[in-house]
């Protein structure tokens, strides 16, 4: 693994600030579901910090803002994010509330033992991050980057977290570009108002939403109708599973198909897509190339186990993103493709039991 870039020095301007909860992640140390697991491997995971780590590994200066318990799991989260090059100086520790925890399996969706949908079990109620509020998060720190990345997960954690996002997304001078991933989690919004994430999205500049999320949260099945529901963001990116992604902008509609990917673990792919798109946005690349970089970063996570994977080297990603349309359509990505010494993956079929769009 390459050395991570140095994080932004404390107080220094960042390229991106990511705000949200990160938890300890416990995964069965072997195949099978949660019920039969004898041992668990511990890692860390959180939508916004996944984006932060990928952006940092891609060479950007990134700051993560959150709260953690004053416990060993909080220590682990801080250490792992810092190891990826993320500035964690703005993270606050809560002596009265714990670091959140969740359990999950990989769930590739394939036909073999242990395949199928991932099992996810959250233990995050009353966590340190759920106590974030306008009073506990400094707005100047949240606004200290060129981009502030948020997600609907934070709004679902508590009333005070929802108030914080409402405060941060308000129109005011000096506000950075606001990126918002709807990240609809039915388990978190059970009994909640699905209009809340839509209202927050309308206050942001760049919005990511999955077509499946839009169906579940708002009953919208057509991407064009989704743009009518969310007309305010300057850029609306609609991800249609592994088939394609469409960006709606003032300059028109841009659709880019996803390459075919041999999926190892689907968890974290949406965060990776956002990170790839944001990285290309920070570099000032055209919208179609931003979409391709989103697909490529998602493919890096899809072809590796866990919430996080090393993104493709910038030179490799740039070469693949610049392929002509015909060659891009024939692109096949298998596990290990990002570590292939910069050699472009071939257009032939991917090995493995399952090939699907990523």
mmCIF file of C-alpha atoms in Angstrom:
data_model
loop_
_atom_site.group_PDB
_atom_site.id
_atom_site.type_symbol
_atom_site.label_atom_id
_atom_site.label_comp_id
_atom_site.label_asym_id
_atom_site.label_seq_id
_atom_site.Cartn_x
_atom_site.Cartn_y
_atom_site.Cartn_z
ATOM 1 C CA UNK A 1 0.000 0.000 0.000
ATOM 2 C CA UNK A 2 1.322 3.456 -0.871
ATOM 3 C CA UNK A 3 1.978 5.978 1.845
ATOM 4 C CA UNK A 4 -1.002 8.266 2.498
ATOM 5 C CA UNK A 5 -0.542 11.967 1.830
ATOM 6 C CA UNK A 6 -0.174 14.233 4.835
ATOM 7 C CA UNK A 7 -3.523 15.492 6.090
ATOM 8 C CA UNK A 8 -4.292 19.191 6.199
ATOM 9 C CA UNK A 9 -2.530 20.801 9.168
ATOM 10 C CA UNK A 10 -4.845 21.776 12.013
ATOM 11 C CA UNK A 11 -6.596 25.020 11.112
ATOM 12 C CA UNK A 12 -5.253 25.026 7.532
ATOM 13 C CA UNK A 13 -7.648 25.246 4.583
ATOM 14 C CA UNK A 14 -8.704 21.839 3.259
ATOM 15 C CA UNK A 15 -9.857 20.725 -0.152
ATOM 16 C CA UNK A 16 -12.797 18.946 1.449
ATOM 17 C CA UNK A 17 -14.445 18.645 4.849
ATOM 18 C CA UNK A 18 -16.571 15.552 5.541
ATOM 19 C CA UNK A 19 -18.966 15.588 8.503
ATOM 20 C CA UNK A 20 -20.774 12.565 9.915
ATOM 21 C CA UNK A 21 -20.646 9.512 12.154
ATOM 22 C CA UNK A 22 -18.042 6.773 11.904
ATOM 23 C CA UNK A 23 -18.468 3.516 13.819
ATOM 24 C CA UNK A 24 -16.507 0.435 14.687
ATOM 25 C CA UNK A 25 -17.447 -2.301 12.193
ATOM 26 C CA UNK A 26 -17.498 -5.960 13.263
ATOM 27 C CA UNK A 27 -17.509 -8.535 10.462
ATOM 28 C CA UNK A 28 -17.585 -12.335 10.811
ATOM 29 C CA UNK A 29 -14.048 -13.676 10.520
ATOM 30 C CA UNK A 30 -15.083 -16.271 7.969
ATOM 31 C CA UNK A 31 -17.989 -17.134 5.635
ATOM 32 C CA UNK A 32 -21.593 -17.225 6.770
ATOM 33 C CA UNK A 33 -24.012 -14.929 8.548
ATOM 34 C CA UNK A 34 -23.982 -13.144 11.876
ATOM 35 C CA UNK A 35 -25.865 -15.904 13.689
ATOM 36 C CA UNK A 36 -23.171 -18.513 13.132
ATOM 37 C CA UNK A 37 -20.090 -16.323 13.532
ATOM 38 C CA UNK A 38 -17.606 -17.472 16.179
ATOM 39 C CA UNK A 39 -15.173 -14.575 15.767
ATOM 40 C CA UNK A 40 -15.381 -11.051 14.369
ATOM 41 C CA UNK A 41 -12.780 -8.834 12.726
ATOM 42 C CA UNK A 42 -12.919 -5.190 13.768
ATOM 43 C CA UNK A 43 -12.628 -2.273 11.363
ATOM 44 C CA UNK A 44 -14.170 1.154 10.980
ATOM 45 C CA UNK A 45 -16.820 2.528 8.637
ATOM 46 C CA UNK A 46 -18.990 5.545 8.024
ATOM 47 C CA UNK A 47 -20.367 7.057 4.826
ATOM 48 C CA UNK A 48 -18.707 10.444 5.179
ATOM 49 C CA UNK A 49 -15.393 9.139 6.502
ATOM 50 C CA UNK A 50 -15.282 6.588 3.672
ATOM 51 C CA UNK A 51 -15.415 9.555 1.299
ATOM 52 C CA UNK A 52 -12.799 11.394 3.379
ATOM 53 C CA UNK A 53 -10.358 8.453 3.291
ATOM 54 C CA UNK A 54 -10.733 7.930 -0.449
ATOM 55 C CA UNK A 55 -10.234 11.638 -1.152
ATOM 56 C CA UNK A 56 -7.145 11.697 1.068
ATOM 57 C CA UNK A 57 -5.723 8.604 -0.646
ATOM 58 C CA UNK A 58 -6.335 10.367 -3.972
ATOM 59 C CA UNK A 59 -4.055 13.204 -2.840
ATOM 60 C CA UNK A 60 -6.508 15.775 -1.504
ATOM 61 C CA UNK A 61 -6.296 17.607 1.817
ATOM 62 C CA UNK A 62 -9.276 16.358 3.806
ATOM 63 C CA UNK A 63 -10.657 17.117 7.267
ATOM 64 C CA UNK A 64 -13.208 14.929 9.068
ATOM 65 C CA UNK A 65 -15.574 16.514 11.614
ATOM 66 C CA UNK A 66 -17.448 14.376 14.127
ATOM 67 C CA UNK A 67 -17.752 13.195 17.723
ATOM 68 C CA UNK A 68 -16.532 9.898 19.191
ATOM 69 C CA UNK A 69 -16.791 8.265 22.566
ATOM 70 C CA UNK A 70 -13.820 8.569 24.910
ATOM 71 C CA UNK A 71 -13.269 4.827 24.516
ATOM 72 C CA UNK A 72 -10.982 2.360 22.800
ATOM 73 C CA UNK A 73 -13.206 2.068 19.736
ATOM 74 C CA UNK A 74 -13.029 5.841 19.320
ATOM 75 C CA UNK A 75 -9.245 5.601 19.540
ATOM 76 C CA UNK A 76 -9.302 2.994 16.795
ATOM 77 C CA UNK A 77 -11.467 5.145 14.508
ATOM 78 C CA UNK A 78 -9.158 8.138 14.949
ATOM 79 C CA UNK A 79 -6.027 6.095 14.339
ATOM 80 C CA UNK A 80 -7.357 4.476 11.162
ATOM 81 C CA UNK A 81 -8.585 7.703 9.588
ATOM 82 C CA UNK A 82 -5.336 9.468 10.453
ATOM 83 C CA UNK A 83 -3.405 6.583 8.878
ATOM 84 C CA UNK A 84 -5.243 7.281 5.606
ATOM 85 C CA UNK A 85 -4.069 10.898 5.708
ATOM 86 C CA UNK A 86 -7.286 12.482 7.012
ATOM 87 C CA UNK A 87 -7.012 15.460 9.375
ATOM 88 C CA UNK A 88 -8.891 14.457 12.551
ATOM 89 C CA UNK A 89 -7.993 17.516 14.643
ATOM 90 C CA UNK A 90 -11.620 18.745 14.644
ATOM 91 C CA UNK A 91 -13.016 15.508 16.127
ATOM 92 C CA UNK A 92 -14.362 15.875 19.671
ATOM 93 C CA UNK A 93 -14.517 13.110 22.304
ATOM 94 C CA UNK A 94 -17.607 12.594 24.452
ATOM 95 C CA UNK A 95 -16.990 11.111 27.922
ATOM 96 C CA UNK A 96 -20.679 10.285 28.416
ATOM 97 C CA UNK A 97 -21.677 8.614 25.127
ATOM 98 C CA UNK A 98 -20.066 5.666 23.317
ATOM 99 C CA UNK A 99 -18.655 5.281 19.853
ATOM 100 C CA UNK A 100 -21.266 3.625 17.631
ATOM 101 C CA UNK A 101 -20.894 0.013 16.504
ATOM 102 C CA UNK A 102 -22.373 -2.000 13.690
ATOM 103 C CA UNK A 103 -22.153 -5.590 12.557
ATOM 104 C CA UNK A 104 -22.267 -6.630 8.931
ATOM 105 C CA UNK A 105 -21.570 -9.402 6.456
ATOM 106 C CA UNK A 106 -20.254 -8.888 2.931
ATOM 107 C CA UNK A 107 -23.213 -10.238 0.938
ATOM 108 C CA UNK A 108 -22.067 -10.261 -2.682
ATOM 109 C CA UNK A 109 -25.505 -11.100 -4.063
ATOM 110 C CA UNK A 110 -24.177 -14.239 -5.731
ATOM 111 C CA UNK A 111 -25.517 -17.793 -5.554
ATOM 112 C CA UNK A 112 -22.867 -19.406 -3.332
ATOM 113 C CA UNK A 113 -22.748 -20.027 0.445
ATOM 114 C CA UNK A 114 -22.775 -16.789 2.382
ATOM 115 C CA UNK A 115 -23.927 -14.850 -0.676
ATOM 116 C CA UNK A 116 -27.098 -12.804 -0.884
ATOM 117 C CA UNK A 117 -27.879 -9.425 0.671
ATOM 118 C CA UNK A 118 -25.501 -8.131 3.321
ATOM 119 C CA UNK A 119 -26.700 -8.395 6.925
ATOM 120 C CA UNK A 120 -26.365 -5.083 8.758
ATOM 121 C CA UNK A 121 -27.098 -4.588 12.456
ATOM 122 C CA UNK A 122 -26.620 -1.137 14.021
ATOM 123 C CA UNK A 123 -25.867 -0.313 17.656
ATOM 124 C CA UNK A 124 -25.636 3.450 17.354
ATOM 125 C CA UNK A 125 -28.602 4.856 19.331
ATOM 126 C CA UNK A 126 -27.304 7.359 21.868
ATOM 127 C CA UNK A 127 -23.845 7.410 20.313
ATOM 128 C CA UNK A 128 -21.438 10.311 20.692
ATOM 129 C CA UNK A 129 -22.025 11.361 17.085
ATOM 130 C CA UNK A 130 -25.792 11.468 17.595
ATOM 131 C CA UNK A 131 -25.200 14.355 20.029
ATOM 132 C CA UNK A 132 -23.769 16.610 17.298
ATOM 133 C CA UNK A 133 -25.658 19.898 17.134
ATOM 134 C CA UNK A 134 -25.183 23.530 16.094
ATOM 135 C CA UNK A 135 -23.779 24.107 19.588
ATOM 136 C CA UNK A 136 -21.163 21.338 19.449
ATOM 137 C CA UNK A 137 -19.844 21.762 15.881
ATOM 138 C CA UNK A 138 -18.016 24.940 14.931
ATOM 139 C CA UNK A 139 -19.416 26.298 11.677
ATOM 140 C CA UNK A 140 -16.097 27.889 10.698
ATOM 141 C CA UNK A 141 -14.444 24.467 10.950
ATOM 142 C CA UNK A 142 -17.184 22.833 8.885
ATOM 143 C CA UNK A 143 -16.748 25.565 6.275
ATOM 144 C CA UNK A 144 -12.935 25.325 6.218
ATOM 145 C CA UNK A 145 -12.725 23.462 2.904
ATOM 146 C CA UNK A 146 -13.553 24.130 -0.727
ATOM 147 C CA UNK A 147 -16.248 21.430 -0.375
ATOM 148 C CA UNK A 148 -18.344 20.358 2.610
ATOM 149 C CA UNK A 149 -19.656 16.813 2.176
ATOM 150 C CA UNK A 150 -22.734 15.731 4.171
ATOM 151 C CA UNK A 151 -25.252 12.895 4.025
ATOM 152 C CA UNK A 152 -28.818 12.107 4.969
ATOM 153 C CA UNK A 153 -27.556 9.537 7.472
ATOM 154 C CA UNK A 154 -26.524 12.328 9.841
ATOM 155 C CA UNK A 155 -29.950 13.945 9.651
ATOM 156 C CA UNK A 156 -31.531 10.632 10.708
ATOM 157 C CA UNK A 157 -29.422 10.209 13.855
ATOM 158 C CA UNK A 158 -31.208 12.723 16.088
ATOM 159 C CA UNK A 159 -33.128 15.998 16.190
ATOM 160 C CA UNK A 160 -29.932 17.841 17.105
ATOM 161 C CA UNK A 161 -28.069 16.342 14.127
ATOM 162 C CA UNK A 162 -30.940 17.379 11.862
ATOM 163 C CA UNK A 163 -30.723 20.904 13.272
ATOM 164 C CA UNK A 164 -26.987 20.920 12.578
ATOM 165 C CA UNK A 165 -27.465 20.009 8.909
ATOM 166 C CA UNK A 166 -30.215 22.599 8.579
ATOM 167 C CA UNK A 167 -27.831 25.191 10.013
ATOM 168 C CA UNK A 168 -24.913 24.207 7.782
ATOM 169 C CA UNK A 169 -26.973 24.110 4.576
ATOM 170 C CA UNK A 170 -28.477 27.564 5.099
ATOM 171 C CA UNK A 171 -27.644 30.225 2.493
ATOM 172 C CA UNK A 172 -24.903 32.566 3.743
ATOM 173 C CA UNK A 173 -21.809 34.349 2.430
ATOM 174 C CA UNK A 174 -18.637 32.290 2.384
ATOM 175 C CA UNK A 175 -20.412 28.940 2.273
ATOM 176 C CA UNK A 176 -18.330 26.305 0.441
ATOM 177 C CA UNK A 177 -19.732 24.064 -2.247
ATOM 178 C CA UNK A 178 -22.170 21.790 -0.408
ATOM 179 C CA UNK A 179 -22.169 18.130 -1.416
ATOM 180 C CA UNK A 180 -25.007 15.956 -0.116
ATOM 181 C CA UNK A 181 -25.461 12.209 -0.507
ATOM 182 C CA UNK A 182 -29.079 11.270 0.246
ATOM 183 C CA UNK A 183 -27.895 7.860 1.567
ATOM 184 C CA UNK A 184 -31.400 6.810 2.548
ATOM 185 C CA UNK A 185 -31.290 4.141 5.276
ATOM 186 C CA UNK A 186 -34.806 2.763 5.962
ATOM 187 C CA UNK A 187 -33.741 1.406 9.367
ATOM 188 C CA UNK A 188 -32.735 4.892 10.478
ATOM 189 C CA UNK A 189 -35.774 6.666 9.034
ATOM 190 C CA UNK A 190 -38.329 4.218 10.426
ATOM 191 C CA UNK A 191 -41.126 6.470 11.681
ATOM 192 C CA UNK A 192 -39.320 9.547 10.329
ATOM 193 C CA UNK A 193 -40.280 11.991 7.628
ATOM 194 C CA UNK A 194 -38.812 11.143 4.176
ATOM 195 C CA UNK A 195 -39.344 14.772 3.199
ATOM 196 C CA UNK A 196 -36.418 15.777 5.457
ATOM 197 C CA UNK A 197 -33.591 14.489 3.222
ATOM 198 C CA UNK A 198 -35.336 15.968 0.174
ATOM 199 C CA UNK A 199 -35.547 19.364 1.887
ATOM 200 C CA UNK A 200 -31.865 19.213 2.807
ATOM 201 C CA UNK A 201 -30.912 18.169 -0.727
ATOM 202 C CA UNK A 202 -32.676 21.218 -2.137
ATOM 203 C CA UNK A 203 -30.409 23.465 -0.047
ATOM 204 C CA UNK A 204 -27.184 21.943 -1.462
ATOM 205 C CA UNK A 205 -25.126 22.478 -4.628
ATOM 206 C CA UNK A 206 -24.231 18.898 -5.542
ATOM 207 C CA UNK A 207 -26.527 15.978 -4.679
ATOM 208 C CA UNK A 208 -26.026 12.218 -5.067
ATOM 209 C CA UNK A 209 -28.998 9.864 -4.936
ATOM 210 C CA UNK A 210 -29.569 6.267 -5.978
ATOM 211 C CA UNK A 211 -32.574 5.460 -8.117
ATOM 212 C CA UNK A 212 -33.469 2.712 -5.629
ATOM 213 C CA UNK A 213 -33.306 5.233 -2.749
ATOM 214 C CA UNK A 214 -35.595 7.624 -4.588
ATOM 215 C CA UNK A 215 -38.151 4.860 -5.130
ATOM 216 C CA UNK A 216 -38.090 3.820 -1.497
ATOM 217 C CA UNK A 217 -38.028 7.283 0.070
ATOM 218 C CA UNK A 218 -40.241 9.295 -2.279
ATOM 219 C CA UNK A 219 -41.899 6.847 -4.677
ATOM 220 C CA UNK A 220 -40.102 8.410 -7.658
ATOM 221 C CA UNK A 221 -39.049 5.886 -10.309
ATOM 222 C CA UNK A 222 -38.046 8.104 -13.238
ATOM 223 C CA UNK A 223 -34.762 10.098 -13.089
ATOM 224 C CA UNK A 224 -36.360 12.968 -15.003
ATOM 225 C CA UNK A 225 -39.118 13.229 -12.405
ATOM 226 C CA UNK A 226 -36.458 13.139 -9.711
ATOM 227 C CA UNK A 227 -34.890 16.237 -11.246
ATOM 228 C CA UNK A 228 -38.301 17.916 -11.021
ATOM 229 C CA UNK A 229 -38.449 16.955 -7.346
ATOM 230 C CA UNK A 230 -34.945 18.374 -6.748
ATOM 231 C CA UNK A 231 -34.542 21.293 -9.179
ATOM 232 C CA UNK A 232 -32.377 23.499 -6.950
ATOM 233 C CA UNK A 233 -28.968 21.708 -6.844
ATOM 234 C CA UNK A 234 -26.604 22.911 -9.565
ATOM 235 C CA UNK A 235 -25.636 19.261 -10.133
ATOM 236 C CA UNK A 236 -27.891 16.283 -9.400
ATOM 237 C CA UNK A 237 -26.301 12.843 -9.858
ATOM 238 C CA UNK A 238 -28.698 9.888 -10.113
ATOM 239 C CA UNK A 239 -27.048 6.457 -9.784
ATOM 240 C CA UNK A 240 -29.066 3.594 -11.263
ATOM 241 C CA UNK A 241 -27.632 0.573 -9.457
ATOM 242 C CA UNK A 242 -24.721 -0.771 -11.491
ATOM 243 C CA UNK A 243 -26.104 0.284 -14.851
ATOM 244 C CA UNK A 244 -25.268 3.962 -15.226
ATOM 245 C CA UNK A 245 -25.151 7.366 -13.584
ATOM 246 C CA UNK A 246 -26.736 10.549 -14.901
ATOM 247 C CA UNK A 247 -25.769 14.104 -13.979
ATOM 248 C CA UNK A 248 -28.334 16.871 -14.438
ATOM 249 C CA UNK A 249 -26.752 20.317 -14.754
ATOM 250 C CA UNK A 250 -27.538 23.735 -16.188
ATOM 251 C CA UNK A 251 -25.610 22.652 -19.309
ATOM 252 C CA UNK A 252 -27.753 19.591 -19.853
ATOM 253 C CA UNK A 253 -28.001 15.920 -18.965
ATOM 254 C CA UNK A 254 -24.957 13.647 -19.007
ATOM 255 C CA UNK A 255 -25.309 9.869 -18.772
ATOM 256 C CA UNK A 256 -22.330 7.511 -18.403
ATOM 257 C CA UNK A 257 -22.717 3.699 -18.237
ATOM 258 C CA UNK A 258 -20.858 1.806 -15.530
ATOM 259 C CA UNK A 259 -18.140 -0.674 -16.498
ATOM 260 C CA UNK A 260 -18.737 -4.340 -15.781
ATOM 261 C CA UNK A 261 -17.268 -5.414 -12.453
ATOM 262 C CA UNK A 262 -16.654 -8.776 -10.739
ATOM 263 C CA UNK A 263 -18.192 -7.889 -7.368
ATOM 264 C CA UNK A 264 -16.471 -9.003 -4.173
ATOM 265 C CA UNK A 265 -18.381 -6.803 -1.691
ATOM 266 C CA UNK A 266 -21.014 -4.180 -2.606
ATOM 267 C CA UNK A 267 -20.825 -2.217 0.666
ATOM 268 C CA UNK A 268 -19.315 1.254 0.345
ATOM 269 C CA UNK A 269 -19.620 1.551 -3.429
ATOM 270 C CA UNK A 270 -21.958 4.553 -3.225
ATOM 271 C CA UNK A 271 -19.541 6.438 -0.967
ATOM 272 C CA UNK A 272 -16.705 5.567 -3.339
ATOM 273 C CA UNK A 273 -18.656 6.889 -6.328
ATOM 274 C CA UNK A 274 -19.182 10.180 -4.479
ATOM 275 C CA UNK A 275 -15.471 10.358 -3.638
ATOM 276 C CA UNK A 276 -14.428 9.773 -7.239
ATOM 277 C CA UNK A 277 -16.883 12.368 -8.529
ATOM 278 C CA UNK A 278 -15.798 14.885 -5.871
ATOM 279 C CA UNK A 279 -12.115 14.322 -6.591
ATOM 280 C CA UNK A 280 -12.710 15.038 -10.268
ATOM 281 C CA UNK A 281 -14.813 18.075 -9.319
ATOM 282 C CA UNK A 282 -11.982 19.464 -7.174
ATOM 283 C CA UNK A 283 -9.691 19.002 -10.169
ATOM 284 C CA UNK A 284 -12.083 20.914 -12.423
ATOM 285 C CA UNK A 285 -12.719 18.030 -14.836
ATOM 286 C CA UNK A 286 -15.756 18.031 -17.181
ATOM 287 C CA UNK A 287 -18.933 16.428 -15.880
ATOM 288 C CA UNK A 288 -18.737 13.263 -18.046
ATOM 289 C CA UNK A 289 -15.222 12.594 -16.720
ATOM 290 C CA UNK A 290 -16.437 13.184 -13.163
ATOM 291 C CA UNK A 291 -19.012 10.448 -13.702
ATOM 292 C CA UNK A 292 -16.375 8.070 -15.075
ATOM 293 C CA UNK A 293 -14.083 8.746 -12.107
ATOM 294 C CA UNK A 294 -17.042 8.026 -9.835
ATOM 295 C CA UNK A 295 -17.580 4.667 -11.541
ATOM 296 C CA UNK A 296 -13.876 3.784 -11.350
ATOM 297 C CA UNK A 297 -13.544 4.590 -7.652
ATOM 298 C CA UNK A 298 -16.727 2.599 -6.960
ATOM 299 C CA UNK A 299 -15.250 -0.324 -8.915
ATOM 300 C CA UNK A 300 -12.162 -0.266 -6.682
ATOM 301 C CA UNK A 301 -14.395 -0.825 -3.637
ATOM 302 C CA UNK A 302 -16.661 -3.351 -5.368
ATOM 303 C CA UNK A 303 -13.672 -5.555 -6.209
ATOM 304 C CA UNK A 304 -12.271 -5.569 -2.647
ATOM 305 C CA UNK A 305 -13.557 -6.767 0.737
ATOM 306 C CA UNK A 306 -14.673 -4.159 3.264
ATOM 307 C CA UNK A 307 -16.070 -0.622 3.225
ATOM 308 C CA UNK A 308 -12.803 0.873 1.997
ATOM 309 C CA UNK A 309 -10.306 0.006 -0.715
ATOM 310 C CA UNK A 310 -7.305 1.726 -2.222
ATOM 311 C CA UNK A 311 -8.544 3.909 -5.106
ATOM 312 C CA UNK A 312 -6.904 3.542 -8.506
ATOM 313 C CA UNK A 313 -3.749 5.585 -8.985
ATOM 314 C CA UNK A 314 -4.590 8.928 -10.548
ATOM 315 C CA UNK A 315 -2.614 8.213 -13.728
ATOM 316 C CA UNK A 316 -4.444 4.915 -14.249
ATOM 317 C CA UNK A 317 -7.844 6.441 -13.485
ATOM 318 C CA UNK A 318 -7.172 9.334 -15.856
ATOM 319 C CA UNK A 319 -6.196 6.962 -18.671
ATOM 320 C CA UNK A 320 -9.283 4.818 -18.190
ATOM 321 C CA UNK A 321 -11.594 7.812 -17.874
ATOM 322 C CA UNK A 322 -10.231 9.153 -21.178
ATOM 323 C CA UNK A 323 -11.070 5.984 -23.162
ATOM 324 C CA UNK A 324 -13.310 6.389 -26.181
ATOM 325 C CA UNK A 325 -16.941 5.401 -25.640
ATOM 326 C CA UNK A 326 -16.639 2.047 -27.407
ATOM 327 C CA UNK A 327 -13.602 0.955 -25.396
ATOM 328 C CA UNK A 328 -15.143 2.214 -22.148
ATOM 329 C CA UNK A 329 -18.264 0.123 -22.842
ATOM 330 C CA UNK A 330 -16.081 -3.002 -23.171
ATOM 331 C CA UNK A 331 -14.140 -2.361 -19.955
ATOM 332 C CA UNK A 332 -14.123 -5.293 -17.494
ATOM 333 C CA UNK A 333 -12.713 -4.842 -13.983
ATOM 334 C CA UNK A 334 -11.719 -7.779 -11.752
ATOM 335 C CA UNK A 335 -10.268 -7.914 -8.217
ATOM 336 C CA UNK A 336 -6.731 -6.522 -8.160
ATOM 337 C CA UNK A 337 -7.174 -4.243 -11.167
ATOM 338 C CA UNK A 338 -6.076 -1.131 -9.258
ATOM 339 C CA UNK A 339 -2.724 -2.722 -8.324
ATOM 340 C CA UNK A 340 -1.829 -3.750 -11.861
ATOM 341 C CA UNK A 341 1.178 -1.450 -12.120
ATOM 342 C CA UNK A 342 -0.753 1.144 -14.072
ATOM 343 C CA UNK A 343 -1.547 -1.321 -16.901
ATOM 344 C CA UNK A 344 -5.025 -0.829 -18.268
ATOM 345 C CA UNK A 345 -7.462 -3.700 -17.592
ATOM 346 C CA UNK A 346 -8.413 -5.562 -20.704
ATOM 347 C CA UNK A 347 -11.781 -5.540 -22.471
ATOM 348 C CA UNK A 348 -12.320 -9.299 -22.138
ATOM 349 C CA UNK A 349 -14.572 -11.113 -19.626
ATOM 350 C CA UNK A 350 -13.731 -10.960 -15.956
ATOM 351 C CA UNK A 351 -12.913 -14.149 -14.079
ATOM 352 C CA UNK A 352 -15.090 -15.206 -11.188
ATOM 353 C CA UNK A 353 -18.559 -16.606 -10.565
ATOM 354 C CA UNK A 354 -20.383 -13.371 -11.261
ATOM 355 C CA UNK A 355 -20.010 -10.344 -13.479
ATOM 356 C CA UNK A 356 -22.295 -7.413 -13.082
ATOM 357 C CA UNK A 357 -22.275 -3.717 -13.581
ATOM 358 C CA UNK A 358 -20.527 -1.734 -10.814
#
